[in-house]
CSV table of C-alpha atoms and ligand atoms in Angstrom, one decimal:
chain,number,residue,atom,x,y,z
A,3,MET,CA,-0.1,0.1,0.1
A,4,THR,CA,1.1,3.9,-0.8
A,5,THR,CA,0.0,6.5,0.9
A,6,TYR,CA,0.6,9.9,-0.2
A,7,GLN,CA,1.3,12.6,1.4
A,8,ILE,CA,-0.7,15.8,0.3
A,9,ALA,CA,-0.6,19.4,1.2
A,10,GLY,CA,-4.0,21.2,0.8
A,11,LEU,CA,-4.4,25.1,-0.1
A,12,PRO,CA,-8.0,25.2,0.5
A,13,GLY,CA,-7.6,28.9,-0.1
A,14,ASP,CA,-9.9,31.6,-0.2
A,15,GLY,CA,-14.0,32.1,-1.6
A,16,ILE,CA,-15.6,29.5,-2.8
A,17,GLY,CA,-12.3,28.2,-2.9
A,18,PRO,CA,-13.4,25.5,0.8
A,19,GLU,CA,-15.8,24.6,-0.4
A,20,CYS,CA,-14.5,22.8,-4.0
A,21,PHE,CA,-11.9,21.3,-1.7
A,22,ASP,CA,-13.9,20.0,0.5
A,23,ALA,CA,-15.9,18.4,-2.3
A,24,ALA,CA,-12.4,17.5,-3.9
A,25,VAL,CA,-11.7,15.4,-0.6
A,26,GLN,CA,-14.7,13.4,-0.4
A,27,VAL,CA,-14.7,12.1,-3.8
A,28,LEU,CA,-10.6,11.4,-3.4
A,29,ARG,CA,-11.6,9.4,-0.4
A,30,SER,CA,-14.5,7.6,-2.7
A,31,VAL,CA,-11.5,6.6,-4.2
A,32,GLU,CA,-9.5,5.5,-1.9
A,33,ARG,CA,-11.9,3.5,-0.8
A,34,HIS,CA,-12.4,1.4,-4.3
A,35,SER,CA,-9.3,1.5,-6.1
A,36,GLY,CA,-6.8,-0.8,-3.8
A,37,GLY,CA,-4.2,0.4,-2.1
A,38,LEU,CA,-3.9,4.2,-2.8
A,39,ARG,CA,-3.8,6.0,0.1
A,40,LEU,CA,-4.0,9.7,0.5
A,41,GLU,CA,-2.7,12.1,4.0
A,42,ILE,CA,-4.3,15.2,2.5
A,43,THR,CA,-3.3,18.2,5.5
A,44,PRO,CA,-4.7,21.7,4.6
A,45,TYR,CA,-3.1,24.6,5.7
A,46,ALA,CA,-3.7,27.8,5.9
A,47,ALA,CA,-2.3,30.2,3.5
A,48,GLY,CA,-4.0,32.9,0.3
A,49,ALA,CA,-6.1,36.0,0.6
A,50,GLU,CA,-7.7,35.5,4.1
A,51,HIS,CA,-4.4,34.6,5.9
A,52,TYR,CA,-2.7,37.7,5.0
A,53,ARG,CA,-5.3,39.8,6.4
A,54,GLN,CA,-5.0,37.8,9.5
A,55,THR,CA,-1.6,37.7,10.0
A,56,GLY,CA,-0.2,40.0,7.3
A,57,VAL,CA,1.7,36.8,5.8
A,58,ALA,CA,-0.1,34.7,2.4
A,59,LEU,CA,2.2,32.4,2.3
A,60,PRO,CA,4.4,31.9,5.3
A,61,SER,CA,7.1,30.2,5.1
A,62,GLU,CA,6.9,26.8,6.9
A,63,VAL,CA,3.1,25.9,4.5
A,64,LEU,CA,5.7,26.4,1.3
A,65,ASP,CA,8.5,24.4,3.2
A,66,GLN,CA,5.3,21.7,2.9
A,67,CYS,CA,4.7,22.2,0.0
A,68,LEU,CA,8.1,21.1,-1.1
A,69,ARG,CA,7.8,18.1,1.5
A,70,ALA,CA,4.9,16.9,-0.5
A,71,ASP,CA,4.3,14.5,-2.7
A,72,ALA,CA,1.9,17.0,-4.0
A,73,VAL,CA,-0.2,19.8,-3.3
A,74,LEU,CA,-3.9,20.0,-4.1
A,75,LEU,CA,-5.0,23.9,-4.5
A,76,ALA,CA,-8.6,25.3,-4.9
A,77,ALA,CA,-8.2,28.5,-5.1
A,78,ILE,CA,-6.3,32.6,-3.7
A,79,GLY,CA,-7.0,35.3,-3.4
A,80,LEU,CA,-9.9,38.3,-2.3
A,81,PRO,CA,-10.3,41.7,-4.3
A,82,ASP,CA,-10.9,43.8,-1.2
A,83,VAL,CA,-7.4,41.8,0.6
A,84,ARG,CA,-4.4,44.3,-1.0
A,85,ARG,CA,-0.9,44.9,0.0
A,86,PRO,CA,0.2,48.9,0.6
A,87,ASP,CA,0.8,49.2,-3.3
A,88,GLY,CA,-2.4,48.7,-3.9
A,89,THR,CA,-1.6,44.7,-5.9
A,90,GLU,CA,-3.5,41.7,-4.5
A,91,VAL,CA,-1.8,38.6,-2.3
A,92,GLN,CA,-2.4,35.8,-5.3
A,93,PRO,CA,-0.1,36.8,-8.4
A,94,ASP,CA,3.0,36.7,-6.1
A,95,MET,CA,1.6,33.8,-3.5
A,96,MET,CA,1.3,31.8,-6.7
A,97,MET,CA,4.5,33.3,-8.4
A,98,GLY,CA,6.1,31.9,-5.6
A,99,LEU,CA,5.1,29.0,-5.3
A,100,ARG,CA,5.9,28.4,-8.9
A,101,ARG,CA,9.7,29.3,-8.5
A,102,ALA,CA,10.6,27.6,-5.3
A,103,MET,CA,8.6,24.2,-6.7
A,104,GLY,CA,10.0,25.3,-10.4
A,105,LEU,CA,6.4,24.1,-11.9
A,106,TYR,CA,7.5,25.2,-15.2
A,107,ALA,CA,4.2,23.5,-17.0
A,108,ALA,CA,1.4,24.2,-17.3
A,109,VAL,CA,-1.2,21.7,-18.6
A,110,ARG,CA,-4.9,23.0,-19.3
A,111,PRO,CA,-6.8,20.1,-20.7
A,112,VAL,CA,-10.3,21.3,-22.9
A,113,LYS,CA,-12.3,18.1,-22.9
A,114,LEU,CA,-15.9,19.0,-23.8
A,115,TYR,CA,-17.9,16.0,-21.7
A,116,PRO,CA,-20.8,15.1,-23.7
A,117,GLY,CA,-23.6,16.7,-22.1
A,118,ALA,CA,-22.1,19.6,-20.7
A,119,ARG,CA,-23.2,23.1,-21.9
A,120,CYS,CA,-21.2,24.3,-25.1
A,121,PRO,CA,-21.4,27.3,-26.7
A,122,LEU,CA,-20.2,25.9,-29.9
A,123,ASN,CA,-22.2,24.1,-32.6
A,124,THR,CA,-19.4,22.8,-34.6
A,125,THR,CA,-18.2,20.0,-32.3
A,126,GLN,CA,-19.9,16.7,-34.2
A,127,ALA,CA,-15.9,15.1,-33.8
A,128,GLY,CA,-15.6,16.7,-29.8
A,129,VAL,CA,-13.1,18.7,-28.4
A,130,ASP,CA,-10.1,17.3,-26.6
A,131,MET,CA,-7.1,19.3,-27.2
A,132,VAL,CA,-4.3,20.3,-24.1
A,133,ILE,CA,-2.8,23.4,-23.9
A,134,LEU,CA,0.4,23.5,-22.2
A,135,ARG,CA,1.8,27.1,-20.7
A,136,GLU,CA,5.7,27.7,-20.6
A,137,ASN,CA,4.8,28.1,-16.8
A,138,LEU,CA,7.9,30.8,-15.8
A,139,GLU,CA,9.1,32.4,-18.4
A,140,GLY,CA,7.7,34.8,-21.1
A,141,LEU,CA,6.3,38.1,-19.9
A,142,PHE,CA,5.4,36.9,-16.5
A,143,ALA,CA,9.3,36.7,-16.1
A,144,SER,CA,8.9,40.2,-15.2
A,145,PHE,CA,6.7,39.9,-12.3
A,146,GLY,CA,8.5,40.9,-9.3
A,147,GLY,CA,10.6,43.7,-11.8
A,148,GLY,CA,9.5,46.3,-14.3
A,149,CYS,CA,10.0,49.4,-14.8
A,150,GLN,CA,8.0,52.9,-14.4
A,151,LEU,CA,9.6,56.2,-15.5
A,152,ASN,CA,8.6,59.0,-13.5
A,153,ASP,CA,3.5,59.2,-14.5
A,154,VAL,CA,5.2,58.8,-18.3
A,155,VAL,CA,6.0,54.9,-19.4
A,156,ALA,CA,6.2,51.7,-17.7
A,157,THR,CA,7.6,48.6,-19.0
A,158,ASP,CA,7.8,44.6,-18.4
A,159,THR,CA,10.5,42.7,-20.5
A,160,LEU,CA,9.4,39.0,-22.2
A,161,VAL,CA,11.9,36.5,-21.4
A,162,ILE,CA,12.3,33.5,-24.1
A,163,THR,CA,15.6,31.2,-23.2
A,164,ARG,CA,16.2,28.8,-25.5
A,165,GLU,CA,16.8,26.3,-22.2
A,166,GLY,CA,13.2,27.2,-21.3
A,167,THR,CA,11.8,26.7,-24.6
A,168,GLN,CA,13.2,22.8,-24.9
A,169,ARG,CA,11.9,21.9,-21.9
A,170,ILE,CA,8.4,22.8,-22.6
A,171,ALA,CA,8.6,21.6,-26.0
A,172,GLU,CA,9.4,18.5,-25.2
A,173,TYR,CA,7.0,18.4,-22.8
A,174,ALA,CA,4.4,18.9,-25.1
A,175,PHE,CA,5.6,16.0,-27.3
A,176,ARG,CA,6.1,13.2,-24.4
A,177,LEU,CA,2.1,14.2,-23.8
A,178,ALA,CA,1.2,14.4,-27.1
A,179,GLU,CA,2.3,10.4,-27.0
A,180,LYS,CA,0.9,9.8,-24.1
A,181,ARG,CA,-2.6,11.5,-25.7
A,182,ARG,CA,-5.1,9.9,-28.3
A,183,GLY,CA,-5.0,12.4,-30.9
A,184,ARG,CA,-6.7,15.2,-32.0
A,185,PRO,CA,-10.6,13.7,-31.8
A,186,LEU,CA,-11.1,15.0,-35.6
A,187,ASP,CA,-8.9,12.0,-36.5
A,188,GLY,CA,-6.6,10.6,-33.9
A,189,LYS,CA,-3.7,12.0,-35.1
A,190,ARG,CA,-1.1,13.0,-33.3
A,191,ARG,CA,0.2,17.0,-33.4
A,192,VAL,CA,1.7,19.1,-31.3
A,193,THR,CA,0.8,23.0,-31.7
A,194,CYS,CA,3.4,25.9,-31.4
A,195,VAL,CA,1.3,29.1,-30.8
A,196,ASP,CA,3.2,32.3,-30.8
A,197,LYS,CA,3.6,35.4,-32.5
A,198,ALA,CA,7.1,34.7,-34.5
A,199,ASN,CA,5.8,37.5,-37.3
A,200,VAL,CA,6.0,40.4,-35.6
A,201,PHE,CA,8.3,39.5,-31.9
A,202,ARG,CA,12.2,38.1,-32.2
A,203,SER,CA,11.4,37.0,-28.9
A,204,PHE,CA,8.7,34.2,-30.1
A,205,ALA,CA,10.5,33.7,-33.8
A,206,PHE,CA,13.1,32.2,-31.3
A,207,PHE,CA,10.8,30.3,-29.4
A,208,ARG,CA,9.1,28.7,-32.8
A,209,LYS,CA,12.8,27.8,-33.8
A,210,VAL,CA,13.7,25.8,-30.7
A,211,PHE,CA,9.9,24.4,-30.6
A,212,PHE,CA,11.1,22.6,-34.3
A,213,GLU,CA,14.7,21.8,-33.0
A,214,VAL,CA,13.1,19.6,-30.6
A,215,ALA,CA,10.7,18.5,-33.1
A,216,GLU,CA,12.9,17.2,-35.6
A,217,GLN,CA,13.4,14.2,-32.4
A,218,TYR,CA,9.9,13.2,-32.7
A,219,SER,CA,8.8,12.6,-36.9
A,220,HIS,CA,6.2,10.1,-35.5
A,221,ILE,CA,3.9,13.7,-34.3
A,222,GLU,CA,2.6,15.8,-36.5
A,223,VAL,CA,3.9,19.7,-36.5
A,224,ASP,CA,2.8,23.1,-37.0
A,225,ALA,CA,2.9,26.7,-35.4
A,226,GLN,CA,0.3,28.5,-35.5
A,227,TYR,CA,0.2,32.8,-34.9
A,228,VAL,CA,-1.8,33.3,-31.6
A,229,ASP,CA,-4.5,35.7,-33.2
A,230,ALA,CA,-5.2,33.2,-35.5
A,231,MET,CA,-5.2,30.7,-32.6
A,232,SER,CA,-8.1,32.2,-30.7
A,233,LEU,CA,-10.2,32.0,-33.7
A,234,TYR,CA,-9.5,28.4,-34.7
A,235,MET,CA,-10.6,27.1,-31.2
A,236,VAL,CA,-13.5,28.5,-31.7
A,237,THR,CA,-14.3,27.2,-35.4
A,238,CYS,CA,-12.9,24.4,-35.8
A,239,PRO,CA,-12.1,22.5,-32.1
A,240,SER,CA,-11.6,19.3,-32.9
A,241,ASP,CA,-9.0,19.8,-35.1
A,242,TRP,CA,-6.2,20.3,-32.4
A,243,ASP,CA,-4.2,17.9,-29.7
A,244,VAL,CA,-1.5,19.6,-27.8
A,245,LEU,CA,-1.0,23.3,-28.3
A,246,VAL,CA,2.2,24.7,-26.7
A,247,MET,CA,2.8,28.4,-26.1
A,248,GLU,CA,4.5,31.1,-23.6
A,249,ASN,CA,3.4,32.0,-20.7
A,250,GLN,CA,1.1,35.3,-21.1
A,251,PHE,CA,-0.7,33.7,-24.4
A,252,GLY,CA,-1.2,30.2,-22.3
A,253,ASP,CA,-3.0,32.1,-19.2
A,254,ILE,CA,-5.5,34.2,-22.7
A,255,LEU,CA,-5.8,31.0,-24.3
A,256,SER,CA,-6.5,28.8,-21.9
A,257,ASP,CA,-10.1,30.7,-20.5
A,258,LEU,CA,-11.1,31.0,-23.7
A,259,GLY,CA,-10.8,27.2,-23.6
A,260,ALA,CA,-12.9,27.1,-20.6
A,261,ALA,CA,-15.9,28.9,-22.1
A,262,ILE,CA,-15.8,26.7,-25.2
A,263,VAL,CA,-16.4,23.4,-22.8
A,264,GLY,CA,-18.4,24.7,-20.2
A,265,GLY,CA,-16.8,27.1,-18.2
A,266,LEU,CA,-14.5,27.9,-15.5
A,267,GLY,CA,-16.0,25.8,-13.4
A,268,LEU,CA,-14.6,22.7,-15.5
A,269,ALA,CA,-11.5,23.4,-16.4
A,270,PRO,CA,-8.5,21.5,-14.7
A,271,SER,CA,-4.7,22.2,-14.2
A,272,ALA,CA,-1.7,20.7,-13.4
A,273,GLU,CA,1.2,22.5,-12.8
A,274,VAL,CA,4.5,20.2,-13.4
A,275,GLY,CA,8.2,20.5,-12.7
A,276,GLU,CA,11.4,17.7,-12.7
A,277,GLU,CA,10.3,17.6,-8.5
A,278,HIS,CA,6.9,18.6,-7.4
A,279,ALA,CA,3.4,19.4,-8.5
A,280,LEU,CA,1.0,21.7,-7.5
A,281,PHE,CA,-2.3,21.0,-9.1
A,282,GLN,CA,-6.0,23.4,-8.8
A,283,PRO,CA,-8.3,24.0,-10.7
A,284,SER,CA,-8.0,27.4,-13.7
A,285,HIS,CA,-10.8,29.5,-11.9
A,286,GLY,CA,-10.1,32.5,-9.3
A,287,THR,CA,-12.0,32.7,-6.0
A,288,ALA,CA,-15.6,34.0,-6.8
A,289,PRO,CA,-16.3,36.0,-3.8
A,290,GLN,CA,-19.9,36.5,-5.3
A,291,LEU,CA,-20.7,32.4,-4.6
A,292,ALA,CA,-18.2,32.0,-1.7
A,293,GLY,CA,-20.2,30.1,0.7
A,294,LYS,CA,-23.4,30.0,-0.7
A,295,GLY,CA,-22.9,26.2,-1.7
A,296,ILE,CA,-23.0,27.0,-5.7
A,297,ALA,CA,-20.0,26.3,-7.0
A,298,ASN,CA,-19.1,24.0,-9.4
A,299,PRO,CA,-16.2,21.5,-7.8
A,300,ILE,CA,-15.8,19.6,-11.1
A,301,ALA,CA,-12.8,21.6,-12.1
A,302,THR,CA,-11.1,21.1,-8.6
A,303,ILE,CA,-11.8,17.1,-8.6
A,304,LEU,CA,-10.9,16.6,-11.9
A,305,SER,CA,-7.5,18.3,-10.7
A,306,ALA,CA,-7.2,15.8,-8.5
A,307,ALA,CA,-7.8,13.1,-11.0
A,308,MET,CA,-4.5,14.9,-12.7
A,309,MET,CA,-2.8,14.4,-9.2
A,310,LEU,CA,-3.2,10.6,-9.1
A,311,ASP,CA,-2.5,10.2,-12.8
A,312,TRP,CA,0.6,12.8,-12.0
A,313,LEU,CA,1.7,10.3,-9.0
A,314,ALA,CA,0.6,6.9,-11.1
A,315,ASP,CA,3.5,8.0,-13.5
A,316,ARG,CA,6.2,9.3,-10.9
A,317,HIS,CA,5.5,6.3,-8.4
A,318,ARG,CA,4.7,3.6,-11.8
A,319,ASP,CA,1.5,2.9,-9.3
A,320,ASP,CA,-1.7,1.3,-10.6
A,321,ASP,CA,-3.8,2.5,-7.9
A,322,ALA,CA,-3.3,6.3,-8.4
A,323,ARG,CA,-3.8,4.8,-12.5
A,324,ARG,CA,-6.8,3.0,-11.4
A,325,GLY,CA,-7.9,6.6,-9.2
A,326,ALA,CA,-7.6,9.1,-12.1
A,327,GLN,CA,-9.5,6.7,-14.1
A,328,LEU,CA,-12.4,5.9,-11.6
A,329,ILE,CA,-12.5,10.0,-11.4
A,330,GLU,CA,-13.3,10.7,-15.0
A,331,SER,CA,-15.1,8.1,-16.4
A,332,SER,CA,-17.4,9.2,-13.2
A,333,VAL,CA,-17.7,13.0,-14.4
A,334,SER,CA,-18.4,11.5,-18.2
A,335,GLN,CA,-21.5,9.3,-16.7
A,336,PHE,CA,-22.1,12.5,-14.5
A,337,PHE,CA,-22.9,14.7,-17.5
A,338,LYS,CA,-24.0,11.9,-19.8
A,339,VAL,CA,-27.1,10.6,-17.0
A,340,GLY,CA,-27.8,14.5,-16.0
A,341,THR,CA,-29.8,13.4,-13.1
A,342,ILE,CA,-28.4,16.8,-11.2
A,343,ARG,CA,-26.5,19.3,-12.8
A,344,PRO,CA,-24.4,22.7,-11.3
A,345,ALA,CA,-25.4,26.0,-11.0
A,346,ASP,CA,-23.3,26.8,-13.7
A,347,GLN,CA,-24.0,24.0,-15.8
A,348,GLY,CA,-28.0,26.0,-15.4
A,349,GLY,CA,-29.1,23.4,-12.6
A,350,THR,CA,-29.5,23.7,-9.2
A,351,ALA,CA,-27.4,20.6,-7.5
A,352,SER,CA,-24.9,22.0,-4.8
A,353,THR,CA,-21.5,21.5,-4.6
A,354,SER,CA,-21.6,19.1,-2.2
A,355,GLN,CA,-24.5,17.7,-4.3
A,356,VAL,CA,-22.4,17.3,-6.7
A,357,ALA,CA,-19.6,15.5,-5.1
A,358,VAL,CA,-21.6,13.2,-3.1
A,359,GLU,CA,-23.2,11.4,-6.6
A,360,LEU,CA,-19.2,11.3,-8.1
A,361,ALA,CA,-18.9,9.9,-5.0
A,362,ARG,CA,-21.3,7.5,-5.6
A,363,LEU,CA,-20.4,7.0,-9.3
A,364,ILE,CA,-17.2,5.8,-8.1
A,365,GLU,CA,-18.3,3.2,-6.2
A,366,VAL,CA,-20.7,2.0,-9.3
A,367,ASN,CA,-18.2,2.4,-11.8
A,368,SER,CA,-15.4,0.8,-9.9
A,369,GLY,CA,-18.2,-2.5,-9.8
A,370,ILE,CA,-18.2,-2.4,-13.0
A,371,ASN,CA,-14.4,-1.8,-13.6
A,372,LYS,CA,-13.6,-4.3,-11.7
B,428,LIG,P1,-8.4,35.3,-10.8
B,428,LIG,O1,-8.3,36.8,-11.3
B,428,LIG,O2,-8.2,35.0,-9.2
B,428,LIG,O3,-8.0,34.4,-11.7
B,428,LIG,P2,-11.0,35.9,-11.6
B,428,LIG,O4,-12.0,37.1,-10.6
B,428,LIG,O5,-10.8,35.9,-13.1
B,428,LIG,O6,-10.0,35.4,-10.6
B,428,LIG,P3,-13.3,33.5,-11.3
B,428,LIG,O7,-13.3,34.1,-9.6
B,428,LIG,O8,-12.1,32.7,-11.8
B,428,LIG,O9,-12.1,35.4,-11.6
B,428,LIG,O10,-14.0,33.3,-12.1
B,428,LIG,C1,-15.0,34.2,-13.4
B,428,LIG,C2,-16.6,33.9,-12.5
B,428,LIG,O11,-17.0,32.4,-13.3
B,428,LIG,C3,-16.7,34.6,-11.5
B,428,LIG,O12,-17.6,35.5,-11.4
B,428,LIG,C4,-18.1,33.0,-11.6
B,428,LIG,O13,-19.6,33.2,-12.1
B,428,LIG,C5,-17.7,31.4,-12.6
B,428,LIG,N1,-16.6,30.6,-11.8
B,428,LIG,C6,-15.2,30.4,-11.1
B,428,LIG,N2,-15.1,29.2,-10.9
B,428,LIG,C7,-16.7,29.3,-10.5
B,428,LIG,C8,-17.0,27.7,-10.1
B,428,LIG,N3,-16.4,27.1,-9.8
B,428,LIG,N4,-18.2,27.6,-10.4
B,428,LIG,C9,-19.5,28.6,-11.0
B,428,LIG,N5,-18.9,29.3,-11.5
B,428,LIG,C10,-17.6,29.8,-11.7
């Protein structure tokens, strides 16, 4: 039996509700996936913690995140909690975690579950792509830096390095090897998304990407400009498999991706490095929904499934893999059957009702799959 230490960061706003729902589903997975055990320890960090103590991410919490087998985070930040300079605590805390844990790859699946609300009418073949966001460089490398000259001009510098680009491009091809290709025809395809026609930095990103691609001749490659890509994601969403891009572009396109498959309440993410990984929904703290019990917890629950999948790869653990598959198939069934629906999907189910139903489906599916 393997026991994994999971550092939990429930955070702010709807974060704690979504976190509790994910833990409830993980407990059901533990009961039905053989020898998997998760010791989940929640830690106080985030905007509310900053309001009370003046510190958003205590150093002992960061230490626990570095020591844990994985980190499960729900959502951080509150718009009314600000530092003396007027900035929110969320960017600082997330950049701190990413840099300390070396989380260079943000993996954002854009998958349409049949039955989920979809604003597009062009998805006969389905939508199942991944936005792979370089997570430490690009425009965000300037975070904490930047420059303002008097009250006249301000700059931030976009940074692209050979090492960072090679690393994320290699991740993209390895990810494509694990997947089943694009929905249209099953072709494995990695697309570099950039603005190489205008900026040297992106021309360099594309050049290094194609150098890496030479080692993966069994995978189709192409490159698209980010403005065109934002159109293609809407007009031909079944054509794409893995899209790899600079940090800021990934930040923007992943919200577009969430929108085309049912909204932020369904958009999970993994942030992965060589030694550490952190899993969190793509959404923020949605403070106007907090405490009402109507937030959709599925993005956090699917992030927990990505965590199990990552643990399965890292530790060659079939029980963790089975746990990830159980969550995935239960979410799929949840939408296919459609007995209950969360509020952001046009239904009336509460956060905890969604968790209870998913836990029930896991129990049912584990019997079927045994
Ligand atoms: P951040 O800046 O922290 O990313 P944000 O202000 O961009 O956050 P989110 O908190 O991510 O915004 O959410 C934007 C809107 O999407 C919310 O106001 C809410 O209407 C909806 N939303 C986000 N997450 C969920 C969820 N889990 N369930 C239901 N609705 C959600």
